[in-house]
């Protein structure tokens, strides 16, 4: 199965550099325009997208709805594709987090696989729900699936696939801007792990 992982359009919190995580923020006007452009680009890409799944968070699901109008599809919500939870850090900027939670922030920067924000998820926790969700997508109908989700989800999956250390430096290699996508091949047998 070819899986296209697309990040949602911009929100006001994206524009302000605020961590969103499990918070259910809306697209802003720029984000809606980005979603329209994403839908147009995917429709013109030559990719035959058979089905679309999306995180149920408003910013991702609205992006999927806009994109799917261009693809003549209906998005299917999948709870386990939601963004990584950043717990107490949600709504804060990274400089605010570094000042207020210096010790926790440093530990998180060194090993995001094992360490999560206070009351949030480590990437190990997140991958335990994300990878089976992608296995289920791959086991579904069609040859190509669009998955509209979040930056943290995409970085976690790409980092896991590449086998990189889950520290700040390695994961930033996998930056996917708002309303952009990456495509990958996913084993239909669920033997990706």
mmCIF file of C-alpha atoms in Angstrom:
data_model
loop_
_atom_site.group_PDB
_atom_site.id
_atom_site.type_symbol
_atom_site.label_atom_id
_atom_site.label_comp_id
_atom_site.label_asym_id
_atom_site.label_seq_id
_atom_site.Cartn_x
_atom_site.Cartn_y
_atom_site.Cartn_z
ATOM 1 C CA UNK A 1 0.000 0.000 0.000
ATOM 2 C CA UNK A 2 1.254 3.441 -0.853
ATOM 3 C CA UNK A 3 0.432 5.782 2.025
ATOM 4 C CA UNK A 4 0.563 9.526 1.551
ATOM 5 C CA UNK A 5 0.996 11.269 4.898
ATOM 6 C CA UNK A 6 -0.211 14.867 4.630
ATOM 7 C CA UNK A 7 0.019 17.485 7.353
ATOM 8 C CA UNK A 8 -2.995 19.671 8.093
ATOM 9 C CA UNK A 9 -3.158 23.336 7.071
ATOM 10 C CA UNK A 10 -2.085 26.202 9.298
ATOM 11 C CA UNK A 11 -3.817 27.156 12.539
ATOM 12 C CA UNK A 12 -3.434 30.325 14.597
ATOM 13 C CA UNK A 13 -1.338 28.298 17.061
ATOM 14 C CA UNK A 14 0.980 27.181 14.223
ATOM 15 C CA UNK A 15 1.386 30.805 13.179
ATOM 16 C CA UNK A 16 2.183 31.824 16.775
ATOM 17 C CA UNK A 17 4.598 28.916 17.331
ATOM 18 C CA UNK A 18 2.390 27.319 19.989
ATOM 19 C CA UNK A 19 2.444 23.585 20.677
ATOM 20 C CA UNK A 20 -0.955 22.052 19.797
ATOM 21 C CA UNK A 21 -0.791 18.327 20.497
ATOM 22 C CA UNK A 22 -4.130 16.982 21.724
ATOM 23 C CA UNK A 23 -5.692 20.473 21.761
ATOM 24 C CA UNK A 24 -8.437 20.690 19.160
ATOM 25 C CA UNK A 25 -7.608 23.856 17.237
ATOM 26 C CA UNK A 26 -9.199 25.081 14.005
ATOM 27 C CA UNK A 27 -7.651 25.947 10.678
ATOM 28 C CA UNK A 28 -7.224 29.644 10.060
ATOM 29 C CA UNK A 29 -7.962 31.295 6.694
ATOM 30 C CA UNK A 30 -4.419 30.627 5.468
ATOM 31 C CA UNK A 31 -4.790 26.977 6.511
ATOM 32 C CA UNK A 32 -8.005 26.629 4.504
ATOM 33 C CA UNK A 33 -6.278 28.137 1.469
ATOM 34 C CA UNK A 34 -3.365 25.736 1.977
ATOM 35 C CA UNK A 35 -5.804 22.802 2.162
ATOM 36 C CA UNK A 36 -7.418 23.877 -1.132
ATOM 37 C CA UNK A 37 -3.976 24.069 -2.726
ATOM 38 C CA UNK A 38 -3.017 20.670 -1.293
ATOM 39 C CA UNK A 39 -6.174 19.145 -2.742
ATOM 40 C CA UNK A 40 -5.506 20.698 -6.133
ATOM 41 C CA UNK A 41 -1.862 19.538 -6.148
ATOM 42 C CA UNK A 42 -2.810 15.984 -5.145
ATOM 43 C CA UNK A 43 -5.555 15.865 -7.803
ATOM 44 C CA UNK A 44 -3.064 17.004 -10.441
ATOM 45 C CA UNK A 45 -0.192 14.803 -9.191
ATOM 46 C CA UNK A 46 -1.168 11.703 -11.111
ATOM 47 C CA UNK A 47 -1.519 9.753 -7.846
ATOM 48 C CA UNK A 48 -4.644 7.582 -7.924
ATOM 49 C CA UNK A 49 -5.791 8.001 -4.343
ATOM 50 C CA UNK A 50 -8.383 5.377 -3.476
ATOM 51 C CA UNK A 51 -9.326 6.320 0.088
ATOM 52 C CA UNK A 52 -8.695 9.019 2.680
ATOM 53 C CA UNK A 53 -8.275 8.664 6.439
ATOM 54 C CA UNK A 54 -7.798 11.534 8.861
ATOM 55 C CA UNK A 55 -7.142 12.406 12.443
ATOM 56 C CA UNK A 56 -10.425 13.501 14.011
ATOM 57 C CA UNK A 57 -8.830 16.725 15.325
ATOM 58 C CA UNK A 58 -10.632 19.653 13.672
ATOM 59 C CA UNK A 59 -7.513 21.050 11.984
ATOM 60 C CA UNK A 60 -6.767 17.709 10.302
ATOM 61 C CA UNK A 61 -10.310 16.629 9.545
ATOM 62 C CA UNK A 62 -11.254 19.964 7.983
ATOM 63 C CA UNK A 63 -8.089 19.794 5.873
ATOM 64 C CA UNK A 64 -9.117 16.290 4.767
ATOM 65 C CA UNK A 65 -12.648 17.451 3.904
ATOM 66 C CA UNK A 66 -11.298 20.276 1.744
ATOM 67 C CA UNK A 67 -8.716 18.034 0.046
ATOM 68 C CA UNK A 68 -11.272 15.275 -0.546
ATOM 69 C CA UNK A 69 -13.545 17.601 -2.515
ATOM 70 C CA UNK A 70 -10.752 17.704 -5.116
ATOM 71 C CA UNK A 71 -10.359 13.920 -5.020
ATOM 72 C CA UNK A 72 -14.074 13.020 -4.949
ATOM 73 C CA UNK A 73 -13.621 11.128 -1.673
ATOM 74 C CA UNK A 74 -15.011 11.308 1.861
ATOM 75 C CA UNK A 75 -12.509 11.293 4.740
ATOM 76 C CA UNK A 76 -12.780 8.563 7.355
ATOM 77 C CA UNK A 77 -11.835 9.578 10.916
ATOM 78 C CA UNK A 78 -9.293 7.393 12.715
ATOM 79 C CA UNK A 79 -8.786 8.287 16.379
ATOM 80 C CA UNK A 80 -5.309 6.747 16.598
ATOM 81 C CA UNK A 81 -3.991 9.149 13.939
ATOM 82 C CA UNK A 82 -4.409 12.115 16.320
ATOM 83 C CA UNK A 83 -1.402 14.258 17.196
ATOM 84 C CA UNK A 84 1.064 13.273 19.895
ATOM 85 C CA UNK A 85 -0.153 14.640 23.235
ATOM 86 C CA UNK A 86 2.089 17.352 24.676
ATOM 87 C CA UNK A 87 0.209 17.469 27.989
ATOM 88 C CA UNK A 88 1.085 20.492 30.130
ATOM 89 C CA UNK A 89 3.056 22.083 27.300
ATOM 90 C CA UNK A 90 0.082 22.568 24.980
ATOM 91 C CA UNK A 91 -0.634 26.203 24.206
ATOM 92 C CA UNK A 92 2.931 27.229 25.072
ATOM 93 C CA UNK A 93 5.769 28.204 22.742
ATOM 94 C CA UNK A 94 9.015 26.198 22.800
ATOM 95 C CA UNK A 95 10.938 29.074 24.496
ATOM 96 C CA UNK A 96 8.235 29.225 27.207
ATOM 97 C CA UNK A 97 8.476 25.468 27.694
ATOM 98 C CA UNK A 98 12.267 25.581 27.927
ATOM 99 C CA UNK A 99 12.083 28.310 30.595
ATOM 100 C CA UNK A 100 9.243 26.836 32.660
ATOM 101 C CA UNK A 101 10.163 23.127 32.448
ATOM 102 C CA UNK A 102 13.947 23.291 31.929
ATOM 103 C CA UNK A 103 14.768 19.833 33.312
ATOM 104 C CA UNK A 104 11.872 18.060 31.604
ATOM 105 C CA UNK A 105 12.563 19.905 28.350
ATOM 106 C CA UNK A 106 16.231 18.848 28.342
ATOM 107 C CA UNK A 107 15.339 15.186 28.961
ATOM 108 C CA UNK A 108 12.721 15.366 26.194
ATOM 109 C CA UNK A 109 15.219 16.823 23.723
ATOM 110 C CA UNK A 110 17.664 13.983 24.385
ATOM 111 C CA UNK A 111 15.263 11.019 24.023
ATOM 112 C CA UNK A 112 11.723 11.655 22.803
ATOM 113 C CA UNK A 113 11.164 7.930 22.399
ATOM 114 C CA UNK A 114 11.246 7.338 26.158
ATOM 115 C CA UNK A 115 10.466 10.788 27.583
ATOM 116 C CA UNK A 116 7.231 12.704 27.092
ATOM 117 C CA UNK A 117 6.114 16.114 28.283
ATOM 118 C CA UNK A 118 4.455 16.274 31.721
ATOM 119 C CA UNK A 119 1.043 14.569 31.359
ATOM 120 C CA UNK A 120 1.818 13.923 27.669
ATOM 121 C CA UNK A 121 2.992 11.031 25.494
ATOM 122 C CA UNK A 122 6.476 9.812 24.681
ATOM 123 C CA UNK A 123 6.947 8.892 21.038
ATOM 124 C CA UNK A 124 6.980 5.221 22.082
ATOM 125 C CA UNK A 125 3.482 5.729 23.545
ATOM 126 C CA UNK A 126 2.314 7.486 20.399
ATOM 127 C CA UNK A 127 3.825 4.922 18.018
ATOM 128 C CA UNK A 128 2.051 2.123 19.896
ATOM 129 C CA UNK A 129 -1.231 3.516 18.538
ATOM 130 C CA UNK A 130 -0.043 5.119 15.271
ATOM 131 C CA UNK A 131 1.733 2.095 13.739
ATOM 132 C CA UNK A 132 -1.228 -0.308 14.193
ATOM 133 C CA UNK A 133 -3.498 2.380 12.718
ATOM 134 C CA UNK A 134 -1.266 2.554 9.637
ATOM 135 C CA UNK A 135 -1.180 -1.251 9.465
ATOM 136 C CA UNK A 136 -4.999 -1.164 9.380
ATOM 137 C CA UNK A 137 -4.920 1.491 6.641
ATOM 138 C CA UNK A 138 -2.535 -0.690 4.615
ATOM 139 C CA UNK A 139 -4.786 -3.728 5.079
ATOM 140 C CA UNK A 140 -7.757 -1.788 3.736
ATOM 141 C CA UNK A 141 -9.041 -1.281 0.219
ATOM 142 C CA UNK A 142 -7.166 0.236 -2.678
ATOM 143 C CA UNK A 143 -3.534 0.706 -3.584
ATOM 144 C CA UNK A 144 -2.996 4.274 -2.342
ATOM 145 C CA UNK A 145 -4.372 5.886 0.804
ATOM 146 C CA UNK A 146 -4.178 9.504 1.865
ATOM 147 C CA UNK A 147 -3.725 10.019 5.621
ATOM 148 C CA UNK A 148 -4.234 13.591 6.818
ATOM 149 C CA UNK A 149 -2.622 13.999 10.209
ATOM 150 C CA UNK A 150 -0.045 15.997 12.140
ATOM 151 C CA UNK A 151 3.615 16.946 12.212
ATOM 152 C CA UNK A 152 4.386 14.851 15.303
ATOM 153 C CA UNK A 153 2.746 11.779 13.781
ATOM 154 C CA UNK A 154 4.640 12.162 10.499
ATOM 155 C CA UNK A 155 7.985 12.784 12.226
ATOM 156 C CA UNK A 156 7.500 9.803 14.520
ATOM 157 C CA UNK A 157 6.686 7.469 11.612
ATOM 158 C CA UNK A 158 9.518 8.714 9.386
ATOM 159 C CA UNK A 159 12.001 8.589 12.270
ATOM 160 C CA UNK A 160 10.879 5.077 13.171
ATOM 161 C CA UNK A 161 11.162 3.935 9.529
ATOM 162 C CA UNK A 162 14.620 5.466 9.179
ATOM 163 C CA UNK A 163 15.791 4.000 12.490
ATOM 164 C CA UNK A 164 17.190 7.308 13.725
ATOM 165 C CA UNK A 165 17.722 8.175 17.386
ATOM 166 C CA UNK A 166 14.644 9.930 18.700
ATOM 167 C CA UNK A 167 16.363 13.112 19.752
ATOM 168 C CA UNK A 168 15.662 16.671 18.742
ATOM 169 C CA UNK A 169 18.405 16.861 16.105
ATOM 170 C CA UNK A 170 17.452 13.678 14.245
ATOM 171 C CA UNK A 171 13.689 14.283 14.193
ATOM 172 C CA UNK A 172 13.993 17.785 12.747
ATOM 173 C CA UNK A 173 15.352 16.182 9.568
ATOM 174 C CA UNK A 174 11.758 15.094 8.989
ATOM 175 C CA UNK A 175 10.086 18.494 9.021
ATOM 176 C CA UNK A 176 6.902 18.536 6.934
ATOM 177 C CA UNK A 177 5.389 22.040 6.601
ATOM 178 C CA UNK A 178 1.657 22.656 6.827
ATOM 179 C CA UNK A 179 -0.336 21.193 3.913
ATOM 180 C CA UNK A 180 2.631 19.256 2.491
ATOM 181 C CA UNK A 181 2.967 15.507 2.110
ATOM 182 C CA UNK A 182 5.360 12.597 2.005
ATOM 183 C CA UNK A 183 4.662 9.233 0.393
ATOM 184 C CA UNK A 184 5.858 5.869 1.616
ATOM 185 C CA UNK A 185 5.296 2.225 0.869
ATOM 186 C CA UNK A 186 3.703 0.255 3.700
ATOM 187 C CA UNK A 187 3.760 -3.525 3.916
ATOM 188 C CA UNK A 188 0.189 -4.838 3.697
ATOM 189 C CA UNK A 189 1.053 -7.810 5.887
ATOM 190 C CA UNK A 190 1.549 -5.664 8.989
ATOM 191 C CA UNK A 191 5.197 -6.713 9.158
ATOM 192 C CA UNK A 192 6.513 -3.156 9.298
ATOM 193 C CA UNK A 193 7.796 -3.641 12.848
#
